[in-house]
Each structure stands twice: as structure tokens, then as C-alpha cells.
Coordinates of C-alpha atoms and ligand atoms in Angstrom, one line a residue:
X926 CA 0.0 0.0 0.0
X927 CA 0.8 3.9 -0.8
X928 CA 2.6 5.6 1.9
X929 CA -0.1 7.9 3.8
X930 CA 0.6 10.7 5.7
X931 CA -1.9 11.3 8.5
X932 CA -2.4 15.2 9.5
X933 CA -5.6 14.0 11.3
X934 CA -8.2 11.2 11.3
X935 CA -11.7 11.6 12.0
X936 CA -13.3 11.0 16.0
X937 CA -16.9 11.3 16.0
X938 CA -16.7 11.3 19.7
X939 CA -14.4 14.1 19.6
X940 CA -17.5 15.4 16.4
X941 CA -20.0 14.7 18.8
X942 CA -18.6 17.5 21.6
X943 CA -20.0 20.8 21.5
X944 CA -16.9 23.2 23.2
X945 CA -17.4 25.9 24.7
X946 CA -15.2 28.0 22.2
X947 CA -15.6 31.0 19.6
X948 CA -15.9 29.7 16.1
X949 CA -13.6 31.6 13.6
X950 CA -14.2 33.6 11.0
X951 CA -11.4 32.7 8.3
X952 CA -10.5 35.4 5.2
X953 CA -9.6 33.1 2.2
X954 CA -6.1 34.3 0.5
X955 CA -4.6 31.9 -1.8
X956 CA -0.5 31.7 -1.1
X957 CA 1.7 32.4 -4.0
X958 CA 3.3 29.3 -3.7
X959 CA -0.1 27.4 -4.8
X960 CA -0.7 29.4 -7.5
X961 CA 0.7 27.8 -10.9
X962 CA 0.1 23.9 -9.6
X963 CA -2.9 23.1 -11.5
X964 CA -1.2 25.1 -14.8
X965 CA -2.1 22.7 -17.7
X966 CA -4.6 20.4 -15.5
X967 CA -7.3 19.3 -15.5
X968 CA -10.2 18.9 -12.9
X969 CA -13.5 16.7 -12.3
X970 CA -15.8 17.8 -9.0
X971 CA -18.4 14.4 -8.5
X972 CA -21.1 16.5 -6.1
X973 CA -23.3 14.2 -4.0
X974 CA -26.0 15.2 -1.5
X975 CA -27.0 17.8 -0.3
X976 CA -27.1 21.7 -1.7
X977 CA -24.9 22.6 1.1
X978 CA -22.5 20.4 -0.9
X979 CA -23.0 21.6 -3.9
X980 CA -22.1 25.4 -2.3
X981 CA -19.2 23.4 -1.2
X982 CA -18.3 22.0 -4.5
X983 CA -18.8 25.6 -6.0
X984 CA -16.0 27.0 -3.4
X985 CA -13.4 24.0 -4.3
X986 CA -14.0 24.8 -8.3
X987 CA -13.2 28.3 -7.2
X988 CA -10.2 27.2 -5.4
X989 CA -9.2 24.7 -8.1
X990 CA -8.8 27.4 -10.9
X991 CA -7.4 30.2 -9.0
X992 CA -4.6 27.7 -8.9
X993 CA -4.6 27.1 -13.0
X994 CA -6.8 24.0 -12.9
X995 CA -9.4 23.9 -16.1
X996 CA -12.8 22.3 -15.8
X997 CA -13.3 19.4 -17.4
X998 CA -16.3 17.4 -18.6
X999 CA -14.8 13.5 -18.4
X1000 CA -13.9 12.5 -15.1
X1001 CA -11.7 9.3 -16.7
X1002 CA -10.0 11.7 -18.2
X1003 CA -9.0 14.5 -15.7
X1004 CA -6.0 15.5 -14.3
X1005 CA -7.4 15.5 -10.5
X1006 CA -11.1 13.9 -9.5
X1007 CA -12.5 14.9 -6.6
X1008 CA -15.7 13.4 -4.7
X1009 CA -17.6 15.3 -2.6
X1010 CA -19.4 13.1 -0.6
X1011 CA -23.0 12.6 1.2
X1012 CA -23.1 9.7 3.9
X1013 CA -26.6 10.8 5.7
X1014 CA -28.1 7.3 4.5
X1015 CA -26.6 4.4 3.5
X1016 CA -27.6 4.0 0.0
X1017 CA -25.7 7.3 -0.8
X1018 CA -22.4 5.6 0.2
X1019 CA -23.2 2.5 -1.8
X1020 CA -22.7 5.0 -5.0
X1021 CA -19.5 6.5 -4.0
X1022 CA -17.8 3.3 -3.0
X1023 CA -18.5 2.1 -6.8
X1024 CA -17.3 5.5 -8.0
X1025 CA -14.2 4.5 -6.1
X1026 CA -14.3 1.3 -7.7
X1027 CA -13.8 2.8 -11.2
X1028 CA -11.3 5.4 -10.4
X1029 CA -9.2 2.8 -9.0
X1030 CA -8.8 1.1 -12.4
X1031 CA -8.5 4.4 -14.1
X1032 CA -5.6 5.3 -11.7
X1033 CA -4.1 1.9 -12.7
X1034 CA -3.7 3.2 -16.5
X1035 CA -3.0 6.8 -15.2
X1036 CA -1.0 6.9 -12.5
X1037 CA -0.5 10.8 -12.1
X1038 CA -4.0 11.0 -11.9
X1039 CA -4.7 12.6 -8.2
X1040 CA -8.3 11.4 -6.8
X1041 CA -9.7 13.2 -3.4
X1042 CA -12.3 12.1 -1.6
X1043 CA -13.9 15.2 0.8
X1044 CA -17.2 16.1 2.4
X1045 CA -18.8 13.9 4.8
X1046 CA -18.0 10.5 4.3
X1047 CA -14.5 11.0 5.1
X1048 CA -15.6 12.5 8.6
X1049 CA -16.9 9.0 9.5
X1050 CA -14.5 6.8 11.1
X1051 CA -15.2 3.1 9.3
X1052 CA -15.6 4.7 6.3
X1053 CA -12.0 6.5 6.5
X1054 CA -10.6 3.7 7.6
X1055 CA -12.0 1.9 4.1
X1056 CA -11.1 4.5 2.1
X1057 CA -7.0 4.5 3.2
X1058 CA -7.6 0.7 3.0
X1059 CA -8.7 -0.3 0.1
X1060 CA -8.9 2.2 -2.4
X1061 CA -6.2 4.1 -4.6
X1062 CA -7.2 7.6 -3.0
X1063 CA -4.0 10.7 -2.6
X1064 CA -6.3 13.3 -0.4
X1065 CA -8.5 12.3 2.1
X1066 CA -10.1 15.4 3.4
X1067 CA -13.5 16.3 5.3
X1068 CA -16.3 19.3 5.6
X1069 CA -13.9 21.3 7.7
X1070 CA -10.9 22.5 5.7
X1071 CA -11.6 23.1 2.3
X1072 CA -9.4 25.9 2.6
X1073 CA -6.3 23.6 3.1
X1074 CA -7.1 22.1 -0.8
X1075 CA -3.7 23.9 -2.0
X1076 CA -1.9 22.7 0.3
X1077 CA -3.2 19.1 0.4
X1078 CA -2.8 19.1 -3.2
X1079 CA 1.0 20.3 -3.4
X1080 CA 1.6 17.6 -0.3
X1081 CA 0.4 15.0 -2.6
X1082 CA 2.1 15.9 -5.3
X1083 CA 5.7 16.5 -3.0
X1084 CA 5.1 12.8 -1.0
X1085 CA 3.7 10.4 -3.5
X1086 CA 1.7 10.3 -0.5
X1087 CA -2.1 9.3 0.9
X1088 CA -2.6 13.1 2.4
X1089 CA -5.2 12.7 5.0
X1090 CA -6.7 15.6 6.9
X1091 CA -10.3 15.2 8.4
X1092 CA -10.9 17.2 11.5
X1093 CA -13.5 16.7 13.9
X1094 CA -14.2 20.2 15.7
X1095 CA -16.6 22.7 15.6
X1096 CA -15.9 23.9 12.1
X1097 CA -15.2 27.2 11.4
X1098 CA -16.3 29.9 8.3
X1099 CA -15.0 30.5 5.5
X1100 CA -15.2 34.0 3.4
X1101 CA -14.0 35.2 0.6
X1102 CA -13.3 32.0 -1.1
X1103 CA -13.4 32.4 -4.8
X1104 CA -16.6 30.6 -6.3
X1105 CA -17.4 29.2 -10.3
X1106 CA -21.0 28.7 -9.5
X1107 CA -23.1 26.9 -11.3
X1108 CA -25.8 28.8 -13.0
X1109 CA -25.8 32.0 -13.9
X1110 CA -29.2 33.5 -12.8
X1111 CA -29.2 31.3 -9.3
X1112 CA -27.4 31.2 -6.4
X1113 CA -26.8 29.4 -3.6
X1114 CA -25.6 31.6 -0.1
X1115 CA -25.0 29.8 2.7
X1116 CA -26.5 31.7 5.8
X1117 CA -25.1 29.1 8.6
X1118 CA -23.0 25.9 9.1
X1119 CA -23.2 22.9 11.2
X1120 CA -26.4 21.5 13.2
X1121 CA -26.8 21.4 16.9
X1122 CA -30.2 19.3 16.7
X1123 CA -28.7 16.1 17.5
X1124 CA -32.1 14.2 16.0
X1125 CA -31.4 10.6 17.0
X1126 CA -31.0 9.1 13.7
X1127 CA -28.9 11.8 12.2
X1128 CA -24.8 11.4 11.3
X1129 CA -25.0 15.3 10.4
X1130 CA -24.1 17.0 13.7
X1131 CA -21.2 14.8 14.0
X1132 CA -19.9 15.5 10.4
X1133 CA -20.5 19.1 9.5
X1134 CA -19.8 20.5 13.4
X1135 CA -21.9 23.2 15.4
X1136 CA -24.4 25.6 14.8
X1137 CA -22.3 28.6 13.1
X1138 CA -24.4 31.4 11.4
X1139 CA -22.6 34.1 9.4
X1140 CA -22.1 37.7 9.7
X1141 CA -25.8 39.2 8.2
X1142 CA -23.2 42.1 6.7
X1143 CA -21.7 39.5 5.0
X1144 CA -24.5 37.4 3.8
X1145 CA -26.5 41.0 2.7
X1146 CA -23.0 41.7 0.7
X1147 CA -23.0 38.6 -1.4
X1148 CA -26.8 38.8 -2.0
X1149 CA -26.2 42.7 -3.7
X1150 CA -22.9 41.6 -5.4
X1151 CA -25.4 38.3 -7.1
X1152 CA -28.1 41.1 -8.2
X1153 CA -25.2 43.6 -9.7
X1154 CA -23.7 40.4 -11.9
X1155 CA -27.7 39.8 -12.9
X1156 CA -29.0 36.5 -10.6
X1157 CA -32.6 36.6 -10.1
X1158 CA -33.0 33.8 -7.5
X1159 CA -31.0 32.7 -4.4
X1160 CA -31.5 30.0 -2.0
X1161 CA -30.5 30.8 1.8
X1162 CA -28.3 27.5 3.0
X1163 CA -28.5 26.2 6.3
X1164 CA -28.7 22.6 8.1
X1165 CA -31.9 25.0 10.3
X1166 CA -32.0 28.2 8.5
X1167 CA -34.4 29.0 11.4
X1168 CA -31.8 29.2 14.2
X1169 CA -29.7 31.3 12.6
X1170 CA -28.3 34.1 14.4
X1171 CA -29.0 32.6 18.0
X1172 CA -24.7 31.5 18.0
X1173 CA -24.1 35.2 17.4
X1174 CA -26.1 36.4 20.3
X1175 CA -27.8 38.9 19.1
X1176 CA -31.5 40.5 18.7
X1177 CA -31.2 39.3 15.0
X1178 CA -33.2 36.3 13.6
X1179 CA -34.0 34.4 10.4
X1180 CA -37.1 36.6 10.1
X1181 CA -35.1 39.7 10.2
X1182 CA -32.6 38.3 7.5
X1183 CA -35.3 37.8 5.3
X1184 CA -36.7 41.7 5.8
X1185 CA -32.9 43.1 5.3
X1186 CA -32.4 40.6 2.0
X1187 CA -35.9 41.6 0.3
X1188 CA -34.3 45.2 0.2
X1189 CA -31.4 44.4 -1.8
X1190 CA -33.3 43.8 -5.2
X1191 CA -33.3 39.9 -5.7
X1192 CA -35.9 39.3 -7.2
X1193 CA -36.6 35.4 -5.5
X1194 CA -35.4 34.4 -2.2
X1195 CA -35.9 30.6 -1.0
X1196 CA -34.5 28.8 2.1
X1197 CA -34.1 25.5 2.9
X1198 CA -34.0 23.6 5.4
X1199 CA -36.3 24.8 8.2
X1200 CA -36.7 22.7 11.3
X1201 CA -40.6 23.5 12.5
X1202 CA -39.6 23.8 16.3
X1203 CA -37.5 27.0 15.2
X1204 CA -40.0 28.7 12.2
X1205 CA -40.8 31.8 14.1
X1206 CA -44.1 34.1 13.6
X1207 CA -41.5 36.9 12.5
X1208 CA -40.3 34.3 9.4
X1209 CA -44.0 33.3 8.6
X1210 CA -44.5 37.3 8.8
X1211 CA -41.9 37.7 6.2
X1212 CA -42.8 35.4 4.1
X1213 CA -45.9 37.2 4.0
X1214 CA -44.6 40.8 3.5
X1215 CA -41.6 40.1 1.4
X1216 CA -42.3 40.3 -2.4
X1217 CA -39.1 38.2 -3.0
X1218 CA -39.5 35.5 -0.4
X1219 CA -41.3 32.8 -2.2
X1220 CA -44.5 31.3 -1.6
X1221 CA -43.0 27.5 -0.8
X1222 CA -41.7 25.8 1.9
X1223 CA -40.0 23.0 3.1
X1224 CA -41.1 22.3 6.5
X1225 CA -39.7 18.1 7.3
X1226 CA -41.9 16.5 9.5
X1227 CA -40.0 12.9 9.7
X1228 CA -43.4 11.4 11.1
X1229 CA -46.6 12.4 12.5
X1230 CA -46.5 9.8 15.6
X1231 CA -45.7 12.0 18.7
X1232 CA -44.0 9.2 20.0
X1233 CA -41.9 8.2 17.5
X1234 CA -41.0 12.1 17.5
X1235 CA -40.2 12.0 20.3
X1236 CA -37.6 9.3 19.9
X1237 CA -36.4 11.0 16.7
X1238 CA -35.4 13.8 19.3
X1239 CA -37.3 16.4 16.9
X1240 CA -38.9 18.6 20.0
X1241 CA -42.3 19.2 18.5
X1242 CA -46.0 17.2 18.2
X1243 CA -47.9 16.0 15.8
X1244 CA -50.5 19.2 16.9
X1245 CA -47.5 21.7 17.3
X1246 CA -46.7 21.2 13.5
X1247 CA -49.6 21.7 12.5
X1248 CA -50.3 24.6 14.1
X1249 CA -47.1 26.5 12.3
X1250 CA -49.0 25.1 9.3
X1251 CA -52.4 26.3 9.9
X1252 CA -50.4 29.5 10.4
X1253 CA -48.9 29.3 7.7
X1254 CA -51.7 29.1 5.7
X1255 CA -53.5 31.8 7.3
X1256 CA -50.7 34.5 6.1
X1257 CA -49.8 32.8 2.8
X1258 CA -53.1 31.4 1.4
X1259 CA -51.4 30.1 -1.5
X1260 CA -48.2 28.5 -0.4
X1261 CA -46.8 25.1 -1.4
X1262 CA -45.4 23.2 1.6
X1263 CA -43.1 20.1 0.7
X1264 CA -41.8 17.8 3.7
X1265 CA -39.1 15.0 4.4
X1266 CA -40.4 11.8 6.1
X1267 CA -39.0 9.0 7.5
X1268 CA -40.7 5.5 7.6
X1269 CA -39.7 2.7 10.0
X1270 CA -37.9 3.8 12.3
X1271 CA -37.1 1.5 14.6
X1272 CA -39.9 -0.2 16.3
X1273 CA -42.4 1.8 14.5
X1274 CA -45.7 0.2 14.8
X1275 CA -48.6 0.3 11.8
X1276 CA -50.7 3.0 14.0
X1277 CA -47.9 5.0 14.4
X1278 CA -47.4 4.7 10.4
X1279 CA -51.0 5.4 10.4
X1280 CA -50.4 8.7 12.5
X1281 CA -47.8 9.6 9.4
X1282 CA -50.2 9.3 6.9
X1283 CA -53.0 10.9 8.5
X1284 CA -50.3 14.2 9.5
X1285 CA -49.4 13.8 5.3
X1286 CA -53.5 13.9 4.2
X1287 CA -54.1 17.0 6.6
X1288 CA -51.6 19.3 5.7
X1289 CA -51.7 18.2 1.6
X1290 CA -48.0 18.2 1.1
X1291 CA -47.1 19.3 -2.3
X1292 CA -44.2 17.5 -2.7
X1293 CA -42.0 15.0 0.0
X1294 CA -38.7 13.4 0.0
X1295 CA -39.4 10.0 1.9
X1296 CA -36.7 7.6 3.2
X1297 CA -36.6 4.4 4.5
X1298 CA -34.9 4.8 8.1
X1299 CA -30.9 4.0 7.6
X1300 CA -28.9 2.9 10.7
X1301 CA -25.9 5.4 10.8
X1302 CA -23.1 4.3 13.0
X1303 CA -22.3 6.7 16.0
X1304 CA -26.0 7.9 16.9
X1305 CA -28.1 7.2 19.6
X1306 CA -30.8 5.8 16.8
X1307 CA -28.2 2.8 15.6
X1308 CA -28.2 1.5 18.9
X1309 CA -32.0 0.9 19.2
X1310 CA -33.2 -2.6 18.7
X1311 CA -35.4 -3.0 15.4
X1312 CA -38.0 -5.5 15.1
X1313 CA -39.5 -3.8 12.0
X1314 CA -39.0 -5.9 9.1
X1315 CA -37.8 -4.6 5.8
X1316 CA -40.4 -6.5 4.0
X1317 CA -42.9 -4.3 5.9
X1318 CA -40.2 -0.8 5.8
X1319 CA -40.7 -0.8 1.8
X1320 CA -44.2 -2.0 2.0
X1321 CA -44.8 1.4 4.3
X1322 CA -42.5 3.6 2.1
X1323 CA -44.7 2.2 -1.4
X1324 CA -47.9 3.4 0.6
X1325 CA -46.5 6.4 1.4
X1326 CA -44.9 7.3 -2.2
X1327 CA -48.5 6.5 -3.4
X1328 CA -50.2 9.2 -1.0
X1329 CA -48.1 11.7 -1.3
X1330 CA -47.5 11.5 -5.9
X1331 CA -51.3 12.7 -5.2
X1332 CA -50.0 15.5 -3.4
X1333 CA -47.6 16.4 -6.5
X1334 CA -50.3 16.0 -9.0
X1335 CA -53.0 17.8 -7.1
X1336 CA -50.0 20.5 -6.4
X1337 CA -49.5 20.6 -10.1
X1338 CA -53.6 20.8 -10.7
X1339 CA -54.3 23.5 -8.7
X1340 CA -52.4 26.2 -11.3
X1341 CA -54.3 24.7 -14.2
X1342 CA -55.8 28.1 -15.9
X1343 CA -53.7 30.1 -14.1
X1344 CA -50.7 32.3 -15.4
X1345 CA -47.6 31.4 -13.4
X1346 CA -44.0 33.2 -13.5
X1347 CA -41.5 30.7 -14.2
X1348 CA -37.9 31.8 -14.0
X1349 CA -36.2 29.9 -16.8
X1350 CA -33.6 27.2 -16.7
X1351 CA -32.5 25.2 -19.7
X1352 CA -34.1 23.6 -22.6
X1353 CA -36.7 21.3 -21.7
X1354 CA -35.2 17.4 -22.0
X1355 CA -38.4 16.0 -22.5
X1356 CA -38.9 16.9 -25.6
X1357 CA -37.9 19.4 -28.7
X1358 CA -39.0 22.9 -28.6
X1359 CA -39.4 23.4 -24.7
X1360 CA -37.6 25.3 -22.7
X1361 CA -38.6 25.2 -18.5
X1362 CA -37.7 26.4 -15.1
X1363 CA -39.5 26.9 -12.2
X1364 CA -42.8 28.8 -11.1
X1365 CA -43.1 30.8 -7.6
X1366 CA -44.3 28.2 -6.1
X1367 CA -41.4 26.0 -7.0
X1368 CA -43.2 24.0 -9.7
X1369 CA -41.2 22.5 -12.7
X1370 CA -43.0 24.5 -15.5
X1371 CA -42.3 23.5 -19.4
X1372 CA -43.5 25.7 -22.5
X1373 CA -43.3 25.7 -25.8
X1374 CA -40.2 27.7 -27.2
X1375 CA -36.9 27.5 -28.5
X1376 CA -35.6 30.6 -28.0
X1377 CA -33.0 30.2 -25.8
X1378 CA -32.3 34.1 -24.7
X1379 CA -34.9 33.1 -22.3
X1380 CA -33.1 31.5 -20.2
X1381 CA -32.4 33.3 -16.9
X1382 CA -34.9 35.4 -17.3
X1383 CA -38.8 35.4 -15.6
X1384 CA -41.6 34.9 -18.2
X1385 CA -44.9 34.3 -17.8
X1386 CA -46.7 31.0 -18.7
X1387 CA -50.1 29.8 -18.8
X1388 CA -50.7 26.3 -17.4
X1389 CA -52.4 24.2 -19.6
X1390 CA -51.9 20.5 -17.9
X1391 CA -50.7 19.1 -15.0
X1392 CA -48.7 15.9 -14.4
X1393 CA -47.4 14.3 -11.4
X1394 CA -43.6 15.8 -11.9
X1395 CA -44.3 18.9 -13.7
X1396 CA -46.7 21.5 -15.4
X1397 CA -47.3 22.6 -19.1
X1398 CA -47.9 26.0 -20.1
X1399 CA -47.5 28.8 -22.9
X1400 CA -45.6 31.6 -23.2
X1401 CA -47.9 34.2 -22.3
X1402 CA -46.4 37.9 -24.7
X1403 CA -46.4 40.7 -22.3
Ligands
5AD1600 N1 -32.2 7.5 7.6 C1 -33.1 7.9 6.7 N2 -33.3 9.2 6.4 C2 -32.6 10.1 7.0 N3 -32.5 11.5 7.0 C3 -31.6 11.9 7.8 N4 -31.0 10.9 8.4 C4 -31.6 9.8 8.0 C5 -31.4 8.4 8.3 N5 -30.5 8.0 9.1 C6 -33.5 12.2 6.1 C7 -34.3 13.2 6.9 C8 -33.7 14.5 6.6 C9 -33.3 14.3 5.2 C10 -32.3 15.3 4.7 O1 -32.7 13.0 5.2 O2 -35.6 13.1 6.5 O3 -34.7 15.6 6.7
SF4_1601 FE1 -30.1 16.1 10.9 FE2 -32.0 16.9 12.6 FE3 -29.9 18.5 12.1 FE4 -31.7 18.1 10.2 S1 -32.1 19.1 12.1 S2 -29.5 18.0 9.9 S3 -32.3 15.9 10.6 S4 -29.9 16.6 13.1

């Protein structure tokens, strides 16, 4: 085996602490030394996840060609591969382990080619200790020090080396890193880092560190620097977007974010994720008053059993949530409200499945992401006896699916006759001649047109049909 040289392994007892210390603020400036070693490379970012990871992946692109690296579009063929990894259930690891697989050949036929692995698998011990073991991987890196890419690269590059460097503190943030995003007319900003909700079945507190929100000056700055260079939309980033500001300690909360950032011109604002014990009346307020705060949101319930909520360590009741709803509804008539859910958990029985499906049917989810519970090593959760079979898990999950593909279609249904604003995407991959992006409400609209000066900009279209996935519309002239 390669030689490794260990600056740190992961501890997710060490992950799991919550110190009593100040979080730093770190000012990214790229060292001289750094700056020609990607001259005539080539680089490959494979994002998984989460959109907090693919903020992340847009920071490391940045990184990557301030130091000469050029984007590529082959992976096979690149000069460096990074993967920036999910690990929140176990099916997203099974991916990334064959990934893995194939790069291993590739380096076989390549060996110059440098292949990182970052983001939050590597903050998980077993999965570390894999990764050094049996796969051809130079940089082993974790959610903490993306900032250290330079260096981890020209260590590799010195040693012949495995580089690895996962640490397992508090985290810290970062400014000032250079960014390639993405799209052009939408942006991610990350508002906050880490979680300090500790649900029981959740690896995230352990991989991404504590609750860190950052500076509002700085987060209002990068939302009037987007509108100057022409985005339309951005999407506030945060494991609970609602607690941000309470590490700062001051009289500032999500709700006043969302007042200060509707001044600054954007023209859409979205947020994701919100945790329902932390929506405040001041955010349901804003979304209210704000012109530019959307009319959807994403409000994961995990399960409408109190008990079983209770387990999950998620601080709220089945009547609790849907009073924020009812709320919600009051001030925003219209809105769209899409969930996460979880089905068996352990020990869940039918009637509390029942209690799920009946929470699902009263609010009228427009949308949900459902997951069949995945034991993740180091939480309380793992260590909880199951006698749920996974016969019945998938048999719950297919009911579930079922209910809540009405709640698309009926989502979808409701704007039939209506004229939506859809702010445009990309050409339509469904068929020829359609363009698409995404109405107000957050509803994947496709049109007729093939004019592609469209894209990035709001047009109106009137929706003609509705499916389960999406809606179809005209273009509407002004
Ligand atoms: N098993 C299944 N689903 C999970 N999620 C988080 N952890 C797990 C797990 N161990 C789901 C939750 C969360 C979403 C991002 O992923 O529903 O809201
Ligand atoms: Fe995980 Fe709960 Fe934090 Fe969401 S709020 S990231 S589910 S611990």
C-alpha cells in the first residue's frame, strides 16, 4: 500500500462535543506558492447530497482554478477527480464506493491522476478507515478544511503520499473563497453551518460541526454583489436556516434576515432547510410581507406519531406542527409546503405509520422526499433494537410514495388556468422545442419555445396540464 501521511483522522466522539469555544471567521487568500500547480490540469468535482454540498463544490471549483486547474467534462479523463461526498443514509455511500471502484482502475492506467475524496463521508470513522484501506485515493479530506485544498494538493504531489486531513471540531467559516457557480441567474448563499439538533437518527451533527451562522453584513454583501452580476434567484443555505443568528447572540433572527435581504433587489429568495420547532411568527411574517420570499416551503416532518418524534429527538408534536401550518396558511393562502419523512424507524408500529399518513392527508403536502430509516453508526438511533421488518419498511414507504405522488399531481392541478411566472432554466429534456424552469411556487414549468435568450430570465406561462412531476404552459407575450 501507498505511503499515507496522516495530519488528522476523524473522531466522532471528539465530532459529537460541542466546546465551549468562539468559532472563527477565516478570510480566504490563496498563497503564492499554490498558485501555478494546476497550470495545464485538469479537474472533475463528482457533487453528492445535499445543496450545502454543492455550495461546497462551487467554493473548491473556485479554489481549483485560482490555482490554474481547467474544468473538465470527463472525469476518466482528468487531471485531478474529486468526490464530494453525502453519507446521511446508507444508499448514498453505496454510490461512492462504486465511483471509487472505477477510479481505481482508471488510476491503474493513469497513475498521475490525483483522486480526493472530501465532504462527509470522510468525517466517519469506518468509512475513512475503508477509504485509506482499500482504495487508490491521494487526499482524504472532510467538511472542515476546504481551505487547506492547495496545500493538500502540493503535499500529494511533494510525497507520492495518501494526504489525509479530516478534522473533527466545531468547524469554522470561511469568506472570501473564490466561487465558479453553477448557474448564472441562481445562487446558492449559505446563511449558517453545522447542526446542533442532534435528531437521534442523524450522522449530520457529527460531520458538519456546530451551529455557526454568518455575519448578516456578510450574507446582505454577497446577496447585492449576485443582483449587480444579474441573478434573479438565491437559496439561503443552512442545516436550520431558522436558528440562525442565536450563535451570534444577538437580537437578529432568520425573520429579520429575510426583511434586510428583500431590500437588496433579488428578485426570489428561497430557504431551505427549516426545522418546524425554530420557524418563528416573525419568518411566517416575512414570508408574508416580502415580495421576493417565495411562496413555498420546506417544513420536514420525519413522522406524524408524537411518539416516535419524540424518539427521533425532533422537540415538537404531531399538533405543534400543524399549528405553524395552519399559520402558515393563514398568512400565505397560497403557499406550497413540501416535507421530508422517515418511515420505520425502529420499532415503528402500523398505527404510528398510520399517525404519518394521517399528519401527510391534513396538511396536503405538495411535494416529500421519503426515506426508509438507515442505521448510521455513532447515533443514539443505531443502537436501538429493530423489530421492524424490511419487507414491511418498503411495504410502508410504497404506501406512502403513493399518497403523497397525489400531493404532486393535485400540487400541479391547482395552477391549471392560471398564469404562473417561471424563471427559466434550460431547454426542456423531455422533448424538442421546450424550454422550463421553475414557477413561484417551486413548480417545474415546461413551454413551448426555443428561444433560448430566455433562459435566466422570468416569463410568464399559462398552465395548460398538469402531471405528477411537472406542469405545461404557454408563453404568455407581455
Ligand atoms: N435515515 C433515513 N433518512 C434520514 N434522513 C436523515 N438521516 C436519515 C437516516 N439515518 C433524512 C431526513 C432529513 C433528510 C435530509 O434526510 O428526512 O430531513
Ligand atoms: Fe439532521 Fe435533525 Fe440537524 Fe436536520 S435538524 S440536519 S435531521 S440533526
Amino acid at each position: 500500500m501507498k505511503n499515507k501521511i496522516n495530519i488528522s483522522l476523524p473522531s466522532l466522539k471528539e465530532a459529537k462535543l460541542r466546546r465551549n469555544v468562539d468559532v472563527s471567521t477565516i478570510r480566504y487568500i490563496m498563497n503564492d506558492k499554490y498558485d501555478n500547480l494546476g497550470k495545464g490540469k485538469t479537474y472533475y468535482i463528482f457533487t453528492y447530497g445535499c445543496q450545502g454540498n454543492e455550495a461546497d463544490s462551487e467554493v473548491m471549483a473556485g479554489i481549483l482554478e485560482s490555482m490554474g486547474y481547467v474544468k473538465s467534462t470527463d472525469p476518466m479523463n482528468s487531471d485531478l477527480v474529486l468526490l464530494n461526498t453525502c453519507c446521511i443514509r446508507e444508499n448514498a455511500e453505496q454510490r461512492i464506493w462504486g465511483v471509487l471502484g472505477q477510479l481505481k482502475g482508471r488510476k491503474r492506467e493513469h497513475p498521475d491522476m490525483l483522486v480526493g475524496i472530501c465532504g462527509c463521508m470522510p468525517q466517519e470513522e469506518k468509512a475513512t478507515k475503508k477509504i485509506i484501506e482499500s482504495y487508490d485515493v491521494d487526499i482524504i479530506f472532510g467538511t472542515h478544511n476546504r481551505h487547506h485544498l492547495p496545500e493538500l494538493i502540493f503535499k500529494a504531489y511533494e510525497s507520492k503520499a495518501k494526504v489525509v486531513e479530516v478534522l473533527s471540531n466545531e468547524g469554522l467559516i470561511l469568506e472570501d473563497a473564490p466561487k465558479i457557480r453553477e448557474s448564472k441567474h441562481k445562487a446558492w448563499v449559505n446563511i449558517m453551518f453545522g447542526c446542533d439538533e442532534f435528531c437521534t437518527y442523524c450522522i449530520v451533527p457529527y460531520t458538519r460541526g456546530r451551529e455557526r451562522s454568518r455575519a448578516k453584513e456578510d450574507i446582505i454583501n454577497e446577496v447585492k454583489d449576485l443582483v449587480k452580476n444579474g441573478y434573479k434567484e438565491v437559496t439561503l443555505l443552512g442545516q436550520n436556516v431558522n436558528a440562525y443568528g442565536k450563535d451570534l447572540g444577538l437580537d437578529y433572527t432568520f425573520g429579520d434576515l429575510l426583511y434586510d435581504l428583500d431590500k437588496t433587489g433579488i428578485e426570489r429568495i428561497r430557504y431551505t432547510t427549516s426545522h418546524p420547532r425554530d420557524l418563528d411568527e416573525k419568518t411566517m411574517l416575512a414570508m408574508r410581507d416580502c415580495k421576493s420570499v417565495m411562496p413555498h416551503l420546506h417544513l420536514p416532518v420525519q413522522s406524524g406519531d408524537d411518539d416516535i418524534l419524540k424518539i427521533m429527538n425532533r422537540k415538537y408534536t404531531y399538533a405543534e406542527y400543524m399549528s405553524k401550518i395552519n399559520r402558515l396558511k393563514e398568512l400565505v393562502p397560497d403557499i406550497s409546503i413540501t416535507t421530508d419523512i422517515i418511515v420505520g424507524f425502529p420499532n415503528e408500529t402500523e398505527e404510528q405509520f398510520q399517525n404519518t399518513l394521517k399528519l401527510v392527508r391534513e396538511v396536503g403536502f405538495e411535494g416529500a422526499f421519503t426515506f426508509i430509516y438507515s442505521p448510521r453508526e455513532g447515533t443514539p438511533a443505531a443502537k436501538m433494537k429493530d423489530n421492524v421488518s424490511l419487507e414491511e419498511k418498503h411495504d410502508r414507504l410504497n404506501r406512502l410514495i403513493e399518497l403523497t405522488n397525489q400531493g404532486y399531481l393535485k400540487g400541479h392541478q391547482r395552477f391549471v388556468g392560471q398564469t404562473v411566472e417561471v424563471l427559466v432554466d434550460e431547454e426542456s429534456k423531455n422533448g424538442d422545442g421546450m424550454m422550463c424552469g421553475y414557477s413561484k411556487h417551486l413548480k417545474l414549468t415546461h413551454f413551448k419555445s426555443n428561444d433560448k435568450s430566455l433562459i435566466g430570465k422570468i416569463v410568464k406561462v399559462k398552465v395548460t396540464e398538469a402531471k405528477t412531476w411537472f406542469m405545461i404552459g404557454d408563453l404568455v407575450e407581455d
